[in-house]
């Protein structure tokens, strides 16, 4: 039996970054908002306190804060001809659950996309010709530009108290910042984080080769900060327990720290935890979502929550699953190329570089912030000439370590055995004397990389799992080879005692080792309803009162971590909802 | 009751002879004082009790973790660091029972990149894996794994690591990978889980443990060893 509840103005599915931001903006605009979060309540005081939060085994190895794969997961196959099998335990990516979502246990790397990232198809076609983009590469323009999003990036950076150094202030290039970034109206709200051995050594080496290194923009606050909402952050203590952990000193921006302290007391907002949205109830004739059905995960009872406005702010896979399972929009068909729900699933291509060891230096890896280090963008986007390279896009190269947690983060020189006396000696000698120099690359969309419903495996609510058909492609391997060589050249200029051979990922995408939780696509945005799920305001083409947030709307993945770009899009969409949609409910773009 | 052969006596000899000065010189953390060393030995000498491991499994795992982590100047052996007690606790707890693991069928063999596809929980995996490894050891050497010489144990472990050992109905390489992983967890995790006794691995690495507040140190120690007299665990703050 389903209990039907009283209609509210707006219901928000998921209480991560985008759900919290939209809830805040909509309540400020006067709407009564109900937030539905499948996981438990999480507060810094109760859940992120020391000493318990400094438990590597519990949080890293036993996945304390992550999505419970006993309840749901995704299945994977590398090609349409294969049978997908479930990821029985997460490895390569670690989606969150609970209040704050993955935004409570991220590292805090916060980017603005490059201007070119929003116009991938038109830019490369115009500059390098019609054949620059392979026929089966289905990259698209976002339908929104960097210039349009700039004020919203600014707002998200201020919400999070980002620590960084501007490189392009209203068109003026500033040495020490990222000179390749699009023009920004304001500098970062906080100064950059401190620099350790890895950061400063890489900076010097990259400069000596004529590159333009800059400090990683970080949601780890370099000093105490109060954001425009009135929420306060402490100073980062460089504890080395950032990604996979909540922050005990409230120094890492998160929905829990940056938004919920002002959202939760608002009488216009009601948060229901342990409330797992199963389905959006769709009125096809009216082209509206009338309500959402959710399960109380404590009792198993189902509730129907009618709402005038529905915000889908779950993770990439759940956003896509809810659209497919609820029958909204046209599922993507990789054979004909028709349909859009599930299209352009992308991931992130990481780890193209080297490890360096310094006999006479102390890198102190355990003294670290999450988003910490020095980056260079000289080989990202179209910041360099792609003629004759055989690939499009690029990546950022970074140096540093975000932690020295001993189970997970140890490196030993090549040739060291994996156990025994020699292994022990190598660990004792090198644990405090190494770091990585590596590129993280774009991951572009292909016709046969997509999401749909698995025909065999089901989740705990009886719905099909999302089936991922995905593999890396030639464009990725070529960027990998390129970035690993560039990383090695810079690393060599640092005169390390030992340097590994340049490495990059080859072969099939591997679901086992952690790479990044930067999954994108499935409900992509655009200006053409035949090739996108939501319009440029993140409004569903098929349900005018449904808006979809998060990285599931990215038509392809840039090299940068997705949180900054999806935060800006959330504010951009909220602005359109409040200032356009609420004044005249209906489609904001004509199909 | 079968007598369980633990290589504790070997460790006591080694520790007495070699001391721990080498570890201190390498890591910058003060060496275990003779007092703390004695305390560690005393606690290790108390009989360990097990939740789920059988005598055969304890004997096997002791031999395996001591091959992976032999006693030397850097640390006591894997067993004396509590790795077997750690593994027992993990396999007897939520993780061992398959918590946070998608267990619905059908079960099919996939490619390695598709990840673990066996119907076994971690506890069931080790029960079956140890049985298969011991059966292979008996077939190959005429003895259970824990009865092998140290050189034979290392040779056997290498055969599993490379996947050249043919276990009956079990993949030796996968068994090795998971055995290595859980041993590393036991050796390096916070001591509250029963492994890493006396923070032996943290001393070996020069890892200071808790509380880890370095805002005033991160630049000061940019290229300098930070001297920590005693690494601290969660238990030290509880």
Short mmCIF file of N, CA and C in Angstrom, two decimals, chain B residues 6-163:
data_model
loop_
_atom_site.label_atom_id
_atom_site.label_comp_id
_atom_site.label_asym_id
_atom_site.label_seq_id
_atom_site.Cartn_x
_atom_site.Cartn_y
_atom_site.Cartn_z
N UNK B 6 53.44 -21.33 16.00
CA UNK B 6 53.62 -19.91 15.71
C UNK B 6 55.11 -19.61 15.75
N UNK B 7 55.58 -18.80 14.88
CA UNK B 7 57.02 -18.52 14.82
C UNK B 7 57.44 -17.46 15.84
N UNK B 8 56.79 -17.48 17.00
CA UNK B 8 57.05 -16.43 17.97
C UNK B 8 58.48 -16.50 18.50
N UNK B 9 58.95 -17.73 18.72
CA UNK B 9 60.31 -17.85 19.27
C UNK B 9 61.34 -17.25 18.32
N UNK B 10 61.11 -17.45 17.02
CA UNK B 10 62.03 -16.88 16.02
C UNK B 10 62.08 -15.37 16.16
N UNK B 11 60.89 -14.80 16.35
CA UNK B 11 60.84 -13.35 16.45
C UNK B 11 61.59 -12.86 17.67
N UNK B 12 61.38 -13.53 18.80
CA UNK B 12 62.03 -13.09 20.04
C UNK B 12 63.54 -13.10 19.87
N UNK B 13 64.04 -14.12 19.19
CA UNK B 13 65.48 -14.18 18.94
C UNK B 13 65.91 -13.01 18.07
N UNK B 14 65.16 -12.79 17.01
CA UNK B 14 65.53 -11.74 16.05
C UNK B 14 65.48 -10.37 16.71
N UNK B 15 64.42 -10.14 17.48
CA UNK B 15 64.27 -8.82 18.11
C UNK B 15 65.40 -8.57 19.09
N UNK B 16 65.74 -9.62 19.83
CA UNK B 16 66.81 -9.48 20.81
C UNK B 16 68.13 -9.15 20.15
N UNK B 17 68.39 -9.78 19.03
CA UNK B 17 69.69 -9.61 18.39
C UNK B 17 69.78 -8.27 17.64
N UNK B 18 68.72 -7.94 16.90
CA UNK B 18 68.86 -6.82 15.97
C UNK B 18 68.46 -5.48 16.58
N UNK B 19 67.57 -5.50 17.55
CA UNK B 19 67.12 -4.22 18.09
C UNK B 19 66.34 -3.45 17.04
N UNK B 20 66.09 -2.21 17.32
CA UNK B 20 65.26 -1.44 16.40
C UNK B 20 65.94 -0.15 15.97
N UNK B 21 67.23 -0.04 16.17
CA UNK B 21 67.93 1.20 15.84
C UNK B 21 67.82 1.50 14.35
N UNK B 22 67.85 0.47 13.53
CA UNK B 22 67.76 0.67 12.08
C UNK B 22 66.48 1.36 11.69
N UNK B 23 65.39 0.95 12.31
CA UNK B 23 64.09 1.55 12.00
C UNK B 23 64.10 3.02 12.36
N UNK B 24 64.66 3.35 13.50
CA UNK B 24 64.66 4.74 13.95
C UNK B 24 65.47 5.60 13.00
N UNK B 25 66.60 5.09 12.58
CA UNK B 25 67.46 5.88 11.69
C UNK B 25 66.74 6.15 10.38
N UNK B 26 65.98 5.18 9.92
CA UNK B 26 65.32 5.34 8.63
C UNK B 26 64.14 6.29 8.71
N UNK B 27 63.38 6.22 9.78
CA UNK B 27 62.10 6.91 9.79
C UNK B 27 62.11 8.25 10.49
N UNK B 28 63.03 8.47 11.36
CA UNK B 28 63.01 9.72 12.09
C UNK B 28 62.10 9.67 13.30
N UNK B 29 61.36 8.60 13.46
CA UNK B 29 60.55 8.47 14.67
C UNK B 29 61.40 7.75 15.71
N UNK B 30 61.29 8.18 16.93
CA UNK B 30 62.10 7.55 17.99
C UNK B 30 61.85 6.05 18.02
N UNK B 31 62.90 5.32 18.24
CA UNK B 31 62.78 3.87 18.28
C UNK B 31 61.91 3.45 19.45
N UNK B 32 61.39 2.24 19.33
CA UNK B 32 60.70 1.67 20.48
C UNK B 32 61.74 1.58 21.59
N UNK B 33 61.40 2.04 22.72
CA UNK B 33 62.33 1.89 23.83
C UNK B 33 62.34 0.43 24.24
N UNK B 34 63.36 -0.02 24.96
CA UNK B 34 63.35 -1.40 25.43
C UNK B 34 62.08 -1.71 26.23
N UNK B 35 61.58 -0.71 26.95
CA UNK B 35 60.38 -0.92 27.76
C UNK B 35 59.17 -1.24 26.87
N UNK B 36 58.97 -0.40 25.83
CA UNK B 36 57.79 -0.62 24.98
C UNK B 36 57.93 -1.94 24.22
N UNK B 37 59.16 -2.26 23.85
CA UNK B 37 59.39 -3.52 23.15
C UNK B 37 58.98 -4.69 24.03
N UNK B 38 59.38 -4.62 25.29
CA UNK B 38 59.04 -5.69 26.21
C UNK B 38 57.53 -5.78 26.40
N UNK B 39 56.90 -4.60 26.49
CA UNK B 39 55.45 -4.59 26.66
C UNK B 39 54.76 -5.24 25.46
N UNK B 40 55.28 -4.95 24.27
CA UNK B 40 54.70 -5.53 23.06
C UNK B 40 54.82 -7.04 23.08
N UNK B 41 55.99 -7.50 23.47
CA UNK B 41 56.21 -8.94 23.51
C UNK B 41 55.29 -9.60 24.54
N UNK B 42 55.12 -8.90 25.66
CA UNK B 42 54.27 -9.46 26.71
C UNK B 42 52.84 -9.61 26.22
N UNK B 43 52.35 -8.58 25.51
CA UNK B 43 50.97 -8.68 25.05
C UNK B 43 50.85 -9.73 23.96
N UNK B 44 51.88 -9.84 23.12
CA UNK B 44 51.83 -10.85 22.07
C UNK B 44 51.89 -12.26 22.65
N UNK B 45 52.48 -12.36 23.84
CA UNK B 45 52.65 -13.69 24.42
C UNK B 45 51.35 -14.23 25.01
N UNK B 46 50.39 -13.35 25.31
CA UNK B 46 49.10 -13.83 25.81
C UNK B 46 48.43 -14.64 24.71
N UNK B 47 47.73 -15.74 25.08
CA UNK B 47 47.15 -16.57 24.01
C UNK B 47 46.06 -15.80 23.26
N UNK B 48 46.11 -15.89 21.92
CA UNK B 48 45.10 -15.23 21.11
C UNK B 48 43.86 -16.11 21.04
N UNK B 49 42.71 -15.49 21.05
CA UNK B 49 41.48 -16.24 20.88
C UNK B 49 40.83 -15.81 19.57
N UNK B 50 40.08 -16.73 18.99
CA UNK B 50 39.56 -16.46 17.64
C UNK B 50 38.05 -16.61 17.59
N UNK B 51 37.45 -15.76 16.78
CA UNK B 51 35.99 -15.78 16.62
C UNK B 51 35.54 -16.82 15.61
N UNK B 52 36.20 -16.85 14.48
CA UNK B 52 35.71 -17.73 13.41
C UNK B 52 36.78 -18.64 12.81
N UNK B 53 38.03 -18.30 12.98
CA UNK B 53 39.07 -19.11 12.32
C UNK B 53 39.22 -20.45 13.01
N UNK B 54 39.41 -21.48 12.21
CA UNK B 54 39.69 -22.80 12.76
C UNK B 54 41.19 -22.91 13.03
N UNK B 55 41.57 -23.97 13.74
CA UNK B 55 43.00 -24.16 14.05
C UNK B 55 43.83 -24.25 12.77
N UNK B 56 43.30 -24.97 11.79
CA UNK B 56 44.04 -25.10 10.53
C UNK B 56 44.19 -23.74 9.85
N UNK B 57 43.13 -22.93 9.90
CA UNK B 57 43.18 -21.60 9.28
C UNK B 57 44.15 -20.68 10.01
N UNK B 58 44.16 -20.77 11.35
CA UNK B 58 45.10 -19.95 12.12
C UNK B 58 46.53 -20.34 11.77
N UNK B 59 46.79 -21.63 11.70
CA UNK B 59 48.15 -22.09 11.37
C UNK B 59 48.55 -21.63 9.98
N UNK B 60 47.64 -21.76 9.05
CA UNK B 60 47.93 -21.34 7.67
C UNK B 60 48.20 -19.84 7.62
N UNK B 61 47.30 -19.07 8.21
CA UNK B 61 47.43 -17.60 8.12
C UNK B 61 48.66 -17.12 8.86
N UNK B 62 49.00 -17.76 9.97
CA UNK B 62 50.22 -17.35 10.70
C UNK B 62 51.44 -17.53 9.80
N UNK B 63 51.49 -18.69 9.15
CA UNK B 63 52.62 -18.95 8.26
C UNK B 63 52.64 -17.97 7.10
N UNK B 64 51.45 -17.66 6.57
CA UNK B 64 51.38 -16.77 5.41
C UNK B 64 51.75 -15.34 5.78
N UNK B 65 51.18 -14.82 6.87
CA UNK B 65 51.46 -13.42 7.20
C UNK B 65 52.91 -13.24 7.66
N UNK B 66 53.51 -14.31 8.18
CA UNK B 66 54.93 -14.20 8.57
C UNK B 66 55.85 -14.29 7.36
N UNK B 67 55.35 -14.86 6.29
CA UNK B 67 56.12 -14.86 5.04
C UNK B 67 56.00 -13.50 4.36
N UNK B 68 54.82 -12.94 4.43
CA UNK B 68 54.59 -11.61 3.85
C UNK B 68 55.31 -10.54 4.69
N UNK B 69 55.20 -10.67 6.00
CA UNK B 69 55.83 -9.71 6.92
C UNK B 69 56.75 -10.48 7.88
N UNK B 70 57.97 -10.76 7.44
CA UNK B 70 58.88 -11.48 8.33
C UNK B 70 59.39 -10.56 9.44
N UNK B 71 59.71 -11.14 10.57
CA UNK B 71 60.30 -10.36 11.66
C UNK B 71 61.71 -9.93 11.25
N UNK B 72 62.00 -8.68 11.47
CA UNK B 72 63.37 -8.20 11.27
C UNK B 72 63.55 -6.95 12.11
N UNK B 73 64.58 -6.21 11.84
CA UNK B 73 64.86 -5.03 12.64
C UNK B 73 63.75 -3.99 12.50
N UNK B 74 62.98 -4.05 11.42
CA UNK B 74 61.97 -3.01 11.18
C UNK B 74 60.66 -3.26 11.93
N UNK B 75 60.33 -4.52 12.13
CA UNK B 75 59.08 -4.81 12.86
C UNK B 75 59.07 -6.27 13.28
N UNK B 76 58.22 -6.59 14.25
CA UNK B 76 57.98 -8.01 14.53
C UNK B 76 57.28 -8.67 13.34
N UNK B 77 57.07 -9.97 13.44
CA UNK B 77 56.43 -10.70 12.34
C UNK B 77 54.96 -10.31 12.21
N UNK B 78 54.38 -10.68 11.07
CA UNK B 78 52.96 -10.42 10.85
C UNK B 78 52.10 -10.97 11.97
N UNK B 79 52.37 -12.19 12.39
CA UNK B 79 51.58 -12.78 13.48
C UNK B 79 51.75 -12.00 14.77
N UNK B 80 53.00 -11.65 15.08
CA UNK B 80 53.23 -10.93 16.33
C UNK B 80 52.71 -9.50 16.27
N UNK B 81 52.51 -8.98 15.07
CA UNK B 81 51.85 -7.67 14.94
C UNK B 81 50.34 -7.80 15.04
N UNK B 82 49.83 -9.02 15.15
CA UNK B 82 48.38 -9.21 15.33
C UNK B 82 47.61 -9.40 14.05
N UNK B 83 48.30 -9.65 12.95
CA UNK B 83 47.59 -9.74 11.66
C UNK B 83 46.56 -10.86 11.63
N UNK B 84 46.85 -11.99 12.28
CA UNK B 84 45.90 -13.10 12.24
C UNK B 84 44.67 -12.79 13.08
N UNK B 85 44.90 -12.17 14.22
CA UNK B 85 43.78 -11.74 15.05
C UNK B 85 42.93 -10.72 14.29
N UNK B 86 43.60 -9.82 13.59
CA UNK B 86 42.89 -8.85 12.76
C UNK B 86 42.03 -9.54 11.71
N UNK B 87 42.63 -10.47 10.99
CA UNK B 87 41.89 -11.16 9.92
C UNK B 87 40.68 -11.89 10.51
N UNK B 88 40.87 -12.52 11.65
CA UNK B 88 39.77 -13.22 12.32
C UNK B 88 38.62 -12.25 12.63
N UNK B 89 38.97 -11.11 13.17
CA UNK B 89 37.95 -10.11 13.51
C UNK B 89 37.21 -9.61 12.28
N UNK B 90 37.95 -9.40 11.20
CA UNK B 90 37.33 -8.90 9.97
C UNK B 90 36.42 -9.97 9.36
N UNK B 91 36.91 -11.20 9.31
CA UNK B 91 36.11 -12.25 8.68
C UNK B 91 34.91 -12.63 9.54
N UNK B 92 35.03 -12.42 10.85
CA UNK B 92 33.92 -12.71 11.75
C UNK B 92 32.93 -11.55 11.87
N UNK B 93 33.25 -10.43 11.29
CA UNK B 93 32.39 -9.25 11.40
C UNK B 93 31.58 -8.99 10.15
N UNK B 94 31.07 -7.76 10.05
CA UNK B 94 30.17 -7.39 8.95
C UNK B 94 30.84 -7.58 7.59
N UNK B 95 32.10 -7.16 7.49
CA UNK B 95 32.80 -7.29 6.21
C UNK B 95 32.88 -8.76 5.79
N UNK B 96 33.29 -9.61 6.72
CA UNK B 96 33.43 -11.04 6.40
C UNK B 96 32.12 -11.66 5.98
N UNK B 97 31.01 -11.13 6.51
CA UNK B 97 29.70 -11.66 6.19
C UNK B 97 29.11 -11.13 4.89
N UNK B 98 29.86 -10.26 4.22
CA UNK B 98 29.40 -9.78 2.92
C UNK B 98 28.66 -8.46 2.97
N UNK B 99 28.86 -7.68 4.03
CA UNK B 99 28.22 -6.36 4.10
C UNK B 99 28.69 -5.50 2.93
N UNK B 100 27.80 -4.65 2.44
CA UNK B 100 28.11 -3.74 1.34
C UNK B 100 28.63 -4.47 0.10
N UNK B 101 28.08 -5.62 -0.13
CA UNK B 101 28.47 -6.42 -1.28
C UNK B 101 27.19 -6.84 -2.01
N UNK B 102 27.16 -6.62 -3.30
CA UNK B 102 25.99 -7.01 -4.09
C UNK B 102 26.06 -8.51 -4.33
N UNK B 103 25.08 -9.25 -3.82
CA UNK B 103 25.21 -10.71 -3.82
C UNK B 103 24.15 -11.42 -4.65
N UNK B 104 23.32 -10.68 -5.38
CA UNK B 104 22.28 -11.34 -6.17
C UNK B 104 22.88 -12.06 -7.37
N UNK B 105 22.31 -13.21 -7.70
CA UNK B 105 22.73 -13.94 -8.89
C UNK B 105 22.05 -13.40 -10.12
N UNK B 106 22.29 -14.03 -11.27
CA UNK B 106 23.15 -15.20 -11.46
C UNK B 106 24.64 -14.87 -11.41
N UNK B 107 25.40 -15.88 -11.03
CA UNK B 107 26.86 -15.73 -10.98
C UNK B 107 27.47 -16.25 -12.26
N UNK B 108 28.30 -15.41 -12.85
CA UNK B 108 28.96 -15.80 -14.10
C UNK B 108 30.40 -15.37 -14.05
N UNK B 109 31.23 -16.11 -14.74
CA UNK B 109 32.63 -15.72 -14.83
C UNK B 109 32.74 -14.58 -15.82
N UNK B 110 33.40 -13.51 -15.40
CA UNK B 110 33.59 -12.37 -16.29
C UNK B 110 35.04 -12.16 -16.60
N UNK B 111 35.34 -11.00 -17.15
CA UNK B 111 36.74 -10.64 -17.35
C UNK B 111 37.27 -10.10 -16.02
N UNK B 112 38.59 -10.13 -15.83
CA UNK B 112 39.12 -9.58 -14.58
C UNK B 112 38.66 -8.14 -14.33
N UNK B 113 38.55 -7.35 -15.41
CA UNK B 113 38.18 -5.94 -15.26
C UNK B 113 36.75 -5.76 -14.78
N UNK B 114 35.92 -6.79 -14.91
CA UNK B 114 34.55 -6.69 -14.40
C UNK B 114 34.49 -6.91 -12.89
N UNK B 115 35.60 -7.30 -12.31
CA UNK B 115 35.67 -7.40 -10.85
C UNK B 115 35.22 -8.75 -10.31
N UNK B 116 35.27 -8.84 -9.01
CA UNK B 116 34.95 -10.07 -8.27
C UNK B 116 33.54 -10.57 -8.60
N UNK B 117 33.43 -11.82 -8.99
CA UNK B 117 32.11 -12.35 -9.37
C UNK B 117 31.77 -13.65 -8.66
N UNK B 118 32.50 -13.99 -7.61
CA UNK B 118 32.20 -15.25 -6.91
C UNK B 118 31.03 -15.06 -5.95
N UNK B 119 30.27 -16.13 -5.69
CA UNK B 119 29.16 -16.01 -4.74
C UNK B 119 29.60 -15.96 -3.28
N UNK B 120 30.90 -16.10 -3.03
CA UNK B 120 31.41 -16.21 -1.66
C UNK B 120 31.53 -14.86 -0.96
N UNK B 121 31.13 -14.82 0.30
CA UNK B 121 31.44 -13.66 1.15
C UNK B 121 32.95 -13.69 1.43
N UNK B 122 33.53 -12.61 1.93
CA UNK B 122 34.96 -12.66 2.26
C UNK B 122 35.31 -13.81 3.22
N UNK B 123 34.48 -14.07 4.22
CA UNK B 123 34.78 -15.18 5.13
C UNK B 123 34.76 -16.51 4.36
N UNK B 124 33.71 -16.72 3.60
CA UNK B 124 33.62 -17.97 2.82
C UNK B 124 34.78 -18.09 1.83
N UNK B 125 35.18 -16.96 1.29
CA UNK B 125 36.29 -16.95 0.33
C UNK B 125 37.56 -17.47 0.99
N UNK B 126 37.85 -17.00 2.17
CA UNK B 126 39.09 -17.43 2.83
C UNK B 126 39.00 -18.88 3.32
N UNK B 127 37.82 -19.29 3.76
CA UNK B 127 37.66 -20.70 4.15
C UNK B 127 37.99 -21.59 2.95
N UNK B 128 37.37 -21.27 1.81
CA UNK B 128 37.59 -22.09 0.61
C UNK B 128 39.01 -21.92 0.09
N UNK B 129 39.52 -20.70 0.16
CA UNK B 129 40.84 -20.42 -0.39
C UNK B 129 41.94 -21.11 0.41
N UNK B 130 41.82 -21.06 1.72
CA UNK B 130 42.85 -21.71 2.56
C UNK B 130 42.83 -23.22 2.35
N UNK B 131 41.63 -23.75 2.24
CA UNK B 131 41.50 -25.20 1.99
C UNK B 131 42.20 -25.56 0.66
N UNK B 132 41.94 -24.75 -0.35
CA UNK B 132 42.52 -25.02 -1.67
C UNK B 132 44.04 -24.85 -1.64
N UNK B 133 44.51 -23.82 -0.92
CA UNK B 133 45.95 -23.57 -0.86
C UNK B 133 46.66 -24.69 -0.11
N UNK B 134 46.04 -25.14 0.97
CA UNK B 134 46.65 -26.24 1.74
C UNK B 134 46.63 -27.55 0.95
N UNK B 135 45.55 -27.78 0.22
CA UNK B 135 45.49 -28.99 -0.61
C UNK B 135 46.60 -28.95 -1.66
N UNK B 136 46.80 -27.79 -2.25
CA UNK B 136 47.87 -27.62 -3.25
C UNK B 136 49.24 -27.85 -2.60
N UNK B 137 49.40 -27.32 -1.39
CA UNK B 137 50.66 -27.45 -0.67
C UNK B 137 50.96 -28.93 -0.38
N UNK B 138 49.93 -29.66 0.04
CA UNK B 138 50.11 -31.09 0.31
C UNK B 138 50.49 -31.85 -0.95
N UNK B 139 49.83 -31.48 -2.06
CA UNK B 139 50.11 -32.15 -3.33
C UNK B 139 51.52 -31.82 -3.81
N UNK B 140 51.92 -30.59 -3.61
CA UNK B 140 53.20 -30.13 -4.15
C UNK B 140 54.37 -30.50 -3.25
N UNK B 141 54.17 -30.32 -1.93
CA UNK B 141 55.28 -30.51 -0.99
C UNK B 141 55.08 -31.70 -0.04
N UNK B 142 53.88 -32.28 -0.07
CA UNK B 142 53.59 -33.36 0.86
C UNK B 142 53.27 -32.87 2.26
N UNK B 143 53.09 -31.59 2.43
CA UNK B 143 52.84 -31.02 3.76
C UNK B 143 51.87 -29.84 3.65
N UNK B 144 51.16 -29.59 4.76
CA UNK B 144 50.35 -28.37 4.81
C UNK B 144 51.28 -27.16 4.76
N UNK B 145 50.72 -26.03 4.37
CA UNK B 145 51.54 -24.83 4.16
C UNK B 145 52.33 -24.44 5.41
N UNK B 146 51.70 -24.54 6.59
CA UNK B 146 52.38 -24.08 7.80
C UNK B 146 53.53 -25.01 8.20
N UNK B 147 53.59 -26.20 7.61
CA UNK B 147 54.68 -27.12 7.93
C UNK B 147 55.87 -26.95 6.98
N UNK B 148 55.77 -26.06 6.03
CA UNK B 148 56.86 -25.86 5.06
C UNK B 148 57.98 -25.07 5.71
N UNK B 149 59.17 -25.19 5.14
CA UNK B 149 60.29 -24.36 5.58
C UNK B 149 60.05 -22.93 5.11
N UNK B 150 60.71 -21.95 5.73
CA UNK B 150 60.53 -20.56 5.27
C UNK B 150 60.80 -20.40 3.78
N UNK B 151 61.80 -21.08 3.26
CA UNK B 151 62.10 -20.96 1.83
C UNK B 151 60.96 -21.54 0.98
N UNK B 152 60.41 -22.67 1.43
CA UNK B 152 59.29 -23.28 0.69
C UNK B 152 58.03 -22.40 0.76
N UNK B 153 57.81 -21.80 1.93
CA UNK B 153 56.64 -20.91 2.07
C UNK B 153 56.74 -19.75 1.07
N UNK B 154 57.93 -19.19 0.98
CA UNK B 154 58.12 -18.06 0.05
C UNK B 154 57.95 -18.52 -1.39
N UNK B 155 58.46 -19.68 -1.69
CA UNK B 155 58.34 -20.24 -3.04
C UNK B 155 56.87 -20.48 -3.40
N UNK B 156 56.14 -21.03 -2.43
CA UNK B 156 54.71 -21.29 -2.66
C UNK B 156 53.95 -19.99 -2.87
N UNK B 157 54.24 -19.02 -2.01
CA UNK B 157 53.55 -17.72 -2.13
C UNK B 157 53.82 -17.08 -3.49
N UNK B 158 55.03 -17.23 -3.97
CA UNK B 158 55.39 -16.69 -5.29
C UNK B 158 54.59 -17.40 -6.39
N UNK B 159 54.40 -18.69 -6.22
CA UNK B 159 53.64 -19.45 -7.23
C UNK B 159 52.17 -18.99 -7.25
N UNK B 160 51.63 -18.65 -6.10
CA UNK B 160 50.25 -18.12 -6.06
C UNK B 160 50.22 -16.72 -6.65
N UNK B 161 51.20 -15.92 -6.28
CA UNK B 161 51.25 -14.53 -6.75
C UNK B 161 51.26 -14.49 -8.28
N UNK B 162 52.04 -15.38 -8.88
CA UNK B 162 52.14 -15.40 -10.34
C UNK B 162 50.97 -16.14 -10.99
N UNK B 163 50.19 -16.82 -10.16
CA UNK B 163 49.06 -17.55 -10.71
C UNK B 163 49.46 -18.86 -11.38
#
